[in-house]
Tab-separated table of C-alpha atoms and ligand atoms in Angstrom:
chain	number	residue	atom	x	y	z
A	1	MET	CA	-0.112	0.142	0.016
A	2	SER	CA	1.578	3.354	-0.962
A	3	VAL	CA	2.506	5.674	2.013
A	4	MET	CA	0.042	8.303	0.797
A	5	ARG	CA	-2.632	5.841	0.711
A	6	SER	CA	-1.934	4.603	4.072
A	7	VAL	CA	-1.806	8.341	5.437
A	8	LEU	CA	-5.219	9.109	3.812
A	9	LEU	CA	-7.074	6.213	5.178
A	10	ALA	CA	-5.572	6.747	8.755
A	11	ILE	CA	-7.072	10.320	8.471
A	12	SER	CA	-10.349	8.955	7.323
A	13	GLU	CA	-10.409	6.891	10.596
A	14	ASN	CA	-8.977	9.640	12.859
A	15	ARG	CA	-11.747	10.721	15.326
A	16	TRP	CA	-10.850	14.265	15.446
A	17	MET	CA	-10.513	14.653	11.706
A	18	ARG	CA	-13.751	12.932	11.262
A	19	SER	CA	-15.591	15.649	13.151
A	20	HIS	CA	-13.524	18.547	12.034
A	21	GLY	CA	-12.112	17.904	8.924
A	22	GLN	CA	-15.279	18.635	6.928
A	23	ASN	CA	-15.269	22.315	8.306
A	24	LEU	CA	-11.909	23.260	6.216
A	25	TRP	CA	-13.464	25.296	3.312
A	26	PHE	CA	-10.964	24.113	0.869
A	27	VAL	CA	-11.852	20.382	1.552
A	28	ARG	CA	-15.337	21.197	1.200
A	29	ARG	CA	-14.853	22.932	-2.165
A	30	ALA	CA	-12.793	19.794	-3.541
A	31	ALA	CA	-15.280	17.504	-2.290
A	32	ARG	CA	-17.921	18.984	-4.510
A	33	ARG	CA	-16.293	16.952	-7.507
A	34	PHE	CA	-17.856	13.801	-6.071
A	35	MET	CA	-21.172	15.113	-4.554
A	36	PRO	CA	-23.600	17.160	-6.196
A	37	GLY	CA	-24.597	18.732	-2.802
A	38	VAL	CA	-25.560	17.653	0.922
A	39	GLU	CA	-29.345	17.799	0.481
A	40	PHE	CA	-31.426	14.536	-0.871
A	41	ASP	CA	-32.911	16.922	-3.588
A	42	ASP	CA	-29.244	17.472	-4.797
A	43	MET	CA	-29.078	13.868	-5.335
A	44	LEU	CA	-32.523	13.756	-6.808
A	45	ALA	CA	-31.470	16.274	-9.403
A	46	ALA	CA	-28.176	14.714	-10.205
A	47	ALA	CA	-29.930	11.324	-10.731
A	48	ASP	CA	-32.423	13.368	-13.130
A	49	THR	CA	-29.491	14.514	-15.331
A	50	LEU	CA	-28.012	10.703	-15.761
A	51	ARG	CA	-31.405	9.694	-17.044
A	52	PRO	CA	-31.499	11.064	-20.543
A	53	HIS	CA	-28.114	9.224	-21.138
A	54	GLY	CA	-29.630	5.806	-20.086
A	55	ILE	CA	-27.884	5.911	-16.879
A	56	HIS	CA	-29.354	4.622	-13.629
A	57	ALA	CA	-28.650	5.770	-10.446
A	58	ALA	CA	-28.039	4.606	-6.749
A	59	PHE	CA	-27.870	6.776	-3.487
A	60	THR	CA	-26.444	6.851	-0.388
A	61	ARG	CA	-26.527	9.325	2.603
A	62	LEU	CA	-23.180	9.580	3.941
A	63	GLY	CA	-22.478	8.495	7.473
A	64	GLU	CA	-21.168	5.605	9.594
A	65	ASN	CA	-20.604	4.146	13.061
A	66	VAL	CA	-23.442	6.174	14.605
A	67	SER	CA	-22.968	6.228	18.377
A	68	ASP	CA	-26.855	6.837	19.372
A	69	TRP	CA	-29.749	4.981	18.541
A	70	PRO	CA	-32.050	8.156	17.844
A	71	GLU	CA	-29.639	8.840	15.068
A	72	ALA	CA	-29.828	5.317	13.694
A	73	GLU	CA	-33.690	5.573	13.790
A	74	TYR	CA	-33.352	8.791	12.241
A	75	VAL	CA	-31.382	7.487	9.289
A	76	THR	CA	-33.689	4.530	8.604
A	77	GLY	CA	-36.593	7.040	8.638
A	78	HIS	CA	-34.809	9.320	6.226
A	79	TYR	CA	-34.276	6.228	3.914
A	80	LEU	CA	-37.917	5.241	4.005
A	81	GLY	CA	-39.036	8.724	3.100
A	82	ALA	CA	-36.344	8.851	0.397
A	83	ILE	CA	-37.607	5.473	-1.138
A	84	ASP	CA	-41.181	6.904	-1.029
A	85	ARG	CA	-40.084	10.053	-2.933
A	86	ILE	CA	-38.032	8.387	-5.529
A	87	THR	CA	-41.004	5.921	-6.318
A	88	ALA	CA	-43.398	9.228	-6.732
A	89	ALA	CA	-40.712	11.013	-8.856
A	90	GLY	CA	-40.732	7.710	-11.213
A	91	ILE	CA	-36.859	7.618	-10.925
A	92	ILE	CA	-34.875	4.128	-10.934
A	93	CYS	CA	-32.622	4.828	-7.897
A	94	GLU	CA	-31.408	2.124	-5.573
A	95	PRO	CA	-30.732	2.713	-1.987
A	96	SER	CA	-26.985	1.789	-0.773
A	97	VAL	CA	-26.773	1.612	3.024
A	98	LYS	CA	-24.111	1.051	5.670
A	99	PRO	CA	-25.104	-1.238	8.444
A	100	THR	CA	-23.062	0.765	10.981
A	101	GLN	CA	-25.192	3.849	10.026
A	102	LEU	CA	-28.205	1.842	11.086
A	103	GLY	CA	-26.980	0.976	14.525
A	104	LEU	CA	-24.904	-2.030	13.903
A	105	ASP	CA	-22.285	-0.973	16.675
A	106	LEU	CA	-25.002	-0.509	18.883
A	107	ASP	CA	-27.560	-3.493	18.721
A	108	THR	CA	-27.224	-6.088	15.952
A	109	GLU	CA	-30.907	-7.100	16.229
A	110	ARG	CA	-32.238	-3.612	16.180
A	111	CYS	CA	-30.022	-2.979	13.171
A	112	PHE	CA	-31.474	-5.877	11.642
A	113	GLU	CA	-35.044	-4.472	11.962
A	114	ASN	CA	-33.866	-1.372	10.549
A	115	LEU	CA	-32.340	-3.062	7.445
A	116	ARG	CA	-35.678	-5.235	7.219
A	117	THR	CA	-37.869	-2.276	7.252
A	118	LEU	CA	-35.892	-0.737	4.345
A	119	ALA	CA	-35.944	-4.203	2.277
A	120	ALA	CA	-39.629	-4.223	2.871
A	121	ARG	CA	-40.444	-0.811	1.899
A	122	ALA	CA	-38.066	-1.097	-1.353
A	123	LYS	CA	-39.813	-4.499	-2.104
A	124	THR	CA	-43.174	-2.709	-2.094
A	125	ALA	CA	-41.873	0.185	-4.140
A	126	GLY	CA	-40.346	-2.291	-6.778
A	127	ASN	CA	-36.713	-0.806	-5.819
A	128	TYR	CA	-33.525	-3.035	-4.608
A	129	LEU	CA	-31.819	-2.547	-1.470
A	130	TRP	CA	-27.865	-2.558	-1.572
A	131	ILE	CA	-25.996	-3.250	1.591
A	132	ASP	CA	-22.432	-1.851	1.878
A	133	MET	CA	-19.595	-3.623	3.318
A	134	GLU	CA	-17.317	-1.931	5.858
A	135	GLN	CA	-14.124	-2.800	7.542
A	136	SER	CA	-13.258	-6.617	7.785
A	137	PRO	CA	-14.432	-7.088	11.383
A	138	TYR	CA	-17.957	-6.309	10.094
A	139	VAL	CA	-17.853	-8.685	7.086
A	140	ASP	CA	-19.363	-11.824	8.940
A	141	VAL	CA	-22.158	-10.127	10.866
A	142	THR	CA	-23.022	-8.052	7.790
A	143	LEU	CA	-23.327	-11.309	5.484
A	144	GLU	CA	-25.291	-12.716	8.247
A	145	LEU	CA	-27.723	-9.833	8.224
A	146	THR	CA	-27.931	-9.950	4.650
A	147	LYS	CA	-28.965	-13.814	4.520
A	148	ARG	CA	-31.594	-13.239	7.063
A	149	ILE	CA	-33.134	-10.488	5.262
A	150	ARG	CA	-32.768	-12.416	1.859
A	151	ALA	CA	-34.738	-15.129	3.602
A	152	GLN	CA	-37.894	-12.636	3.551
A	153	PHE	CA	-37.027	-10.485	0.575
A	154	ASP	CA	-35.714	-11.107	-2.636
A	155	ASN	CA	-34.694	-7.690	-3.621
A	156	VAL	CA	-31.415	-7.429	-1.461
A	157	GLY	CA	-27.735	-7.445	-2.483
A	158	VAL	CA	-24.678	-7.028	-0.705
A	159	CYS	CA	-21.090	-5.628	-1.633
A	160	LEU	CA	-18.317	-8.058	-1.490
A	161	GLN	CA	-14.466	-6.785	-1.554
A	162	ALA	CA	-11.923	-8.321	-3.836
A	163	TYR	CA	-8.894	-7.578	-1.643
A	164	LEU	CA	-10.252	-9.827	1.035
A	165	TYR	CA	-8.803	-13.501	0.854
A	166	ARG	CA	-12.256	-14.722	2.330
A	167	THR	CA	-14.139	-13.326	-0.707
A	168	THR	CA	-13.873	-16.322	-2.767
A	169	ASN	CA	-15.658	-18.593	-0.462
A	170	ASP	CA	-18.362	-15.692	0.658
A	171	LEU	CA	-19.213	-15.414	-3.109
A	172	LYS	CA	-19.912	-19.073	-3.668
A	173	THR	CA	-22.229	-19.075	-0.709
A	174	LEU	CA	-24.184	-15.907	-1.727
A	175	ARG	CA	-24.309	-16.914	-5.399
A	176	GLU	CA	-25.760	-20.352	-4.359
A	177	GLN	CA	-28.339	-18.591	-2.272
A	178	GLY	CA	-29.430	-15.975	-5.173
A	179	ILE	CA	-28.161	-12.958	-3.118
A	180	GLY	CA	-26.941	-10.232	-5.401
A	181	VAL	CA	-23.546	-9.239	-5.196
A	182	ARG	CA	-21.917	-5.919	-5.742
A	183	LEU	CA	-18.288	-6.573	-6.248
A	184	VAL	CA	-15.707	-3.817	-5.361
A	185	LYS	CA	-11.859	-3.761	-4.976
A	186	GLY	CA	-12.397	-2.621	-1.220
A	187	ALA	CA	-11.629	0.837	0.289
A	188	TYR	CA	-10.371	0.221	3.859
A	189	LYS	CA	-7.107	-0.154	5.627
A	190	GLU	CA	-6.615	-3.847	6.308
A	191	ALA	CA	-4.125	-6.190	7.711
A	192	SER	CA	-2.092	-8.180	5.123
A	193	SER	CA	-3.317	-11.186	7.050
A	194	VAL	CA	-6.782	-10.627	5.840
A	195	ALA	CA	-6.386	-8.585	2.543
A	196	MET	CA	-4.162	-8.653	-0.499
A	197	ALA	CA	-1.443	-5.789	-0.178
A	198	LYS	CA	-0.482	-5.719	-3.888
A	199	LYS	CA	-2.975	-3.932	-6.184
A	200	ALA	CA	-2.097	-6.296	-9.065
A	201	ASP	CA	-3.131	-9.163	-7.140
A	202	VAL	CA	-6.471	-7.376	-6.132
A	203	ASP	CA	-7.083	-6.441	-9.688
A	204	GLU	CA	-6.478	-10.293	-10.847
A	205	ASN	CA	-8.656	-11.576	-8.003
A	206	PHE	CA	-11.206	-8.941	-9.058
A	207	PHE	CA	-11.334	-10.657	-12.445
A	208	THR	CA	-11.466	-14.073	-11.398
A	209	LEU	CA	-14.272	-13.419	-9.068
A	210	ALA	CA	-16.071	-11.455	-11.961
A	211	VAL	CA	-15.858	-14.708	-14.022
A	212	ALA	CA	-17.311	-16.775	-11.248
A	213	MET	CA	-20.170	-14.514	-11.005
A	214	LEU	CA	-20.957	-14.385	-14.623
A	215	GLU	CA	-20.752	-18.140	-14.938
A	216	PRO	CA	-24.159	-19.198	-16.273
A	217	SER	CA	-24.390	-22.758	-15.117
A	218	GLY	CA	-25.915	-23.349	-11.720
A	219	ARG	CA	-26.980	-19.556	-11.392
A	220	PRO	CA	-30.000	-18.759	-9.510
A	221	ALA	CA	-32.367	-16.375	-11.408
A	222	SER	CA	-32.363	-13.969	-8.320
A	223	PHE	CA	-28.396	-13.837	-8.355
A	224	ARG	CA	-27.625	-10.231	-9.470
A	225	ALA	CA	-23.987	-9.596	-10.546
A	226	VAL	CA	-22.789	-6.141	-10.512
A	227	PHE	CA	-19.189	-4.807	-10.925
A	228	GLY	CA	-18.352	-1.532	-8.895
A	229	THR	CA	-15.431	-0.204	-10.443
A	230	HIS	CA	-13.882	2.462	-12.625
A	231	ASP	CA	-11.156	0.288	-13.852
A	232	VAL	CA	-11.453	0.831	-17.661
A	233	PRO	CA	-9.237	-2.159	-18.695
A	234	LEU	CA	-10.596	-4.447	-16.062
A	235	ILE	CA	-14.201	-3.702	-17.195
A	236	ALA	CA	-13.125	-4.329	-20.706
A	237	ARG	CA	-11.754	-7.620	-20.013
A	238	ILE	CA	-14.897	-8.591	-18.171
A	239	GLN	CA	-16.832	-7.572	-21.095
A	240	ALA	CA	-14.726	-9.626	-23.380
A	241	HIS	CA	-15.079	-12.589	-21.123
A	242	ALA	CA	-18.823	-11.930	-20.917
A	243	GLU	CA	-19.076	-11.762	-24.736
A	244	ARG	CA	-17.075	-15.162	-24.935
A	245	ALA	CA	-19.409	-16.969	-22.203
A	246	GLY	CA	-22.566	-15.984	-24.302
A	247	VAL	CA	-23.566	-13.405	-21.566
A	248	ALA	CA	-26.046	-10.631	-23.034
A	249	ALA	CA	-24.331	-7.143	-23.291
A	250	ARG	CA	-26.769	-5.834	-20.728
A	251	GLY	CA	-26.097	-8.652	-18.345
A	252	VAL	CA	-22.706	-6.851	-17.705
A	253	GLU	CA	-23.849	-4.372	-14.804
A	254	VAL	CA	-21.378	-1.792	-13.836
A	255	HIS	CA	-21.745	0.730	-10.928
A	256	MET	CA	-19.503	3.757	-10.604
A	257	LEU	CA	-19.334	6.772	-8.290
A	258	TYR	CA	-20.824	10.144	-8.960
A	259	GLY	CA	-18.069	12.179	-10.723
A	260	ILE	CA	-15.666	9.358	-11.661
A	261	GLN	CA	-15.118	8.239	-15.263
A	262	ARG	CA	-18.017	9.819	-16.851
A	263	ALA	CA	-16.953	9.214	-20.326
A	264	GLU	CA	-16.602	5.546	-19.702
A	265	GLN	CA	-19.909	5.550	-18.296
A	266	LEU	CA	-21.489	6.702	-21.667
A	267	ARG	CA	-19.319	4.377	-23.671
A	268	LEU	CA	-20.419	1.552	-21.703
A	269	VAL	CA	-24.246	2.524	-22.252
A	270	LYS	CA	-23.471	2.742	-25.841
A	271	ASP	CA	-22.103	-0.816	-25.489
A	272	GLY	CA	-25.301	-2.046	-24.215
A	273	ALA	CA	-24.002	-2.662	-20.664
A	274	THR	CA	-26.137	-1.769	-17.778
A	275	VAL	CA	-24.667	1.419	-15.805
A	276	ARG	CA	-25.578	2.721	-12.475
A	277	VAL	CA	-23.944	5.531	-10.607
A	278	LEU	CA	-24.012	5.635	-6.829
A	279	ILE	CA	-24.625	9.371	-5.831
A	280	ALA	CA	-23.773	10.433	-2.307
A	281	TYR	CA	-25.183	13.325	-0.323
A	282	GLY	CA	-25.409	14.492	3.347
A	283	THR	CA	-23.163	16.331	5.768
A	284	PHE	CA	-21.123	13.532	7.281
A	285	TRP	CA	-18.689	13.115	3.906
A	286	PHE	CA	-15.186	13.577	5.530
A	287	PRO	CA	-14.170	9.807	6.023
A	288	TRP	CA	-15.952	8.846	2.757
A	289	TYR	CA	-14.212	11.644	0.944
A	290	MET	CA	-10.880	10.777	2.432
A	291	ARG	CA	-11.259	7.158	0.964
A	292	ARG	CA	-11.875	8.653	-2.319
A	293	LEU	CA	-8.655	10.409	-2.193
A	294	ALA	CA	-6.914	7.396	-1.064
A	295	GLU	CA	-8.005	5.460	-4.106
A	296	ARG	CA	-6.260	7.956	-6.314
A	297	PRO	CA	-3.730	9.953	-4.395
A	298	ALA	CA	-3.296	12.366	-7.232
A	299	ASN	CA	-6.857	13.719	-6.086
A	300	VAL	CA	-4.918	15.317	-3.297
A	301	TRP	CA	-3.851	18.093	-5.807
A	302	PHE	CA	-7.525	18.948	-6.346
A	303	VAL	CA	-7.678	19.670	-2.743
A	304	LEU	CA	-4.421	21.844	-2.845
A	305	LYS	CA	-5.596	23.469	-6.022
A	306	SER	CA	-8.822	24.431	-4.318
A	307	LEU	CA	-6.660	25.915	-1.512
A	308	PHE	CA	-4.942	28.337	-3.647
A	309	ALA	CA	-7.682	28.896	-6.256
B	401	FAD	C1	-20.727	1.829	-6.439
B	401	FAD	C2	-19.647	1.435	-5.464
B	401	FAD	C3	-20.000	1.001	-4.470
B	401	FAD	C4	-18.851	0.729	-3.538
B	401	FAD	N1	-19.076	0.298	-2.198
B	401	FAD	C5	-18.238	0.015	-1.342
B	401	FAD	C6	-18.286	-0.734	-0.155
B	401	FAD	O1	-19.485	-1.119	0.179
B	401	FAD	N2	-17.069	-1.094	0.511
B	401	FAD	C7	-15.933	-0.891	0.138
B	401	FAD	O2	-15.092	-1.259	0.645
B	401	FAD	N3	-15.663	-0.092	-1.151
B	401	FAD	C8	-16.749	0.444	-1.802
B	401	FAD	N4	-16.546	0.837	-3.083
B	401	FAD	C9	-15.075	1.523	-3.444
B	401	FAD	C10	-14.220	0.471	-3.904
B	401	FAD	O3	-13.956	-0.498	-3.086
B	401	FAD	C11	-12.946	1.010	-4.402
B	401	FAD	O4	-12.202	1.579	-3.525
B	401	FAD	C12	-13.167	2.126	-5.413
B	401	FAD	O5	-14.029	1.652	-6.335
B	401	FAD	C13	-11.663	2.445	-6.383
B	401	FAD	O6	-11.472	1.278	-6.926
B	401	FAD	P1	-11.601	0.841	-8.777
B	401	FAD	O7	-12.220	-0.452	-8.763
B	401	FAD	O8	-12.261	2.031	-9.080
B	401	FAD	O9	-10.039	0.792	-9.057
B	401	FAD	P2	-8.978	1.511	-9.149
B	401	FAD	O10	-7.768	0.720	-9.656
B	401	FAD	O11	-8.594	2.246	-7.604
B	401	FAD	O12	-9.084	2.712	-9.931
B	401	FAD	C14	-9.271	2.587	-11.367
B	401	FAD	C15	-9.319	3.861	-12.008
B	401	FAD	O13	-10.560	4.649	-11.623
B	401	FAD	C16	-10.213	5.900	-11.431
B	401	FAD	N5	-10.695	6.268	-10.066
B	401	FAD	C17	-10.726	5.361	-9.167
B	401	FAD	N6	-11.218	5.798	-7.832
B	401	FAD	C18	-11.163	7.116	-8.233
B	401	FAD	C19	-11.194	8.293	-7.396
B	401	FAD	N7	-11.541	8.093	-6.163
B	401	FAD	N8	-10.935	9.660	-7.931
B	401	FAD	C20	-10.798	9.612	-9.145
B	401	FAD	N9	-10.644	8.554	-9.885
B	401	FAD	C21	-10.659	7.446	-9.519
B	401	FAD	C22	-8.907	6.120	-11.830
B	401	FAD	O14	-8.796	6.525	-13.159
B	401	FAD	C23	-8.017	4.862	-11.716
B	401	FAD	O15	-6.936	4.891	-12.196
B	401	FAD	C24	-17.712	1.144	-3.938
B	401	FAD	C25	-17.308	1.509	-5.255
B	401	FAD	C26	-18.290	1.903	-6.135
B	401	FAD	C27	-18.075	2.168	-7.579
């Protein structure tokens, strides 16, 4: 892991920086590149601009590790209202939620209830609930909660991280159970005992896992295979494999983050792939933004540029 990436990820987890970093005006200005705004309406307006290009949207209200129960309830209520508003607006926009924002650090059962309530509302609305994956100590409990919710609702998928050694086995189980998977490389600082340290190894593992996700034989109808990446050569490799394997072009579903690889999003739509852009909003954006900087340390220049602009 590069030194810069380690430093940025350490900053993202620093308690003082988490509560004060977002008050720095130049960081706020630079973060706008990845967030259309802090309000739900900003997200909705951004989703609306993607629609004419054939790009779908997903949304997340930034926040994690809530430390009091009323906040977890508030966030759950917010997502319920958001699903209703999206349904009323007729926009295809899928919620993507972090279990620790719904109270996982406080009470697993109550967090399960919050997730279940969201899955139920999404089901009624014909929508789909994505559950994000956080640091490695949360993986077991997140998968457990996902499987319990999937036992009641089929409109639920979970993120898996290609950098974790365990993901090959986790994918196998989820695929067998027909639980949707959004495969990503992984955004957190992890020990080398649990996660691959070399980027080339992570990239290769992503491709190997992608091949397993696209394998037609024994694939339950409800298994949704999604690739959450901005890695253009990797996506091209997956598309080429899909074509060889006889998977229809739209069967390659790629999710990207708002503000990254916009030209590639349009190219993929032209190719017939399904493209969805995850739009983030909310006021607690600092750790999330630091992870975006860590993914591409060159982004730090944008922060410095906005300091001197
Ligand atoms: C829809 C979605 C959901 C996600 N959910 C999770 C989750 O639940 N848990 C989790 O751990 N991680 C999540 N991630 C983040 C993911 O783990 C990676 O950290 C992130 O996607 C960067 O990896 P990459 O696959 O784009 O490849 P990389 O090899 O990092 O990047 C490939 C190329 O994409 C561009 N790029 C990538 N990131 C940036 C950036 N920040 N700024 C500018 N350009 C960039 C660059 O051109 C880079 O060369 C999610 C990502 C997406 C797209």
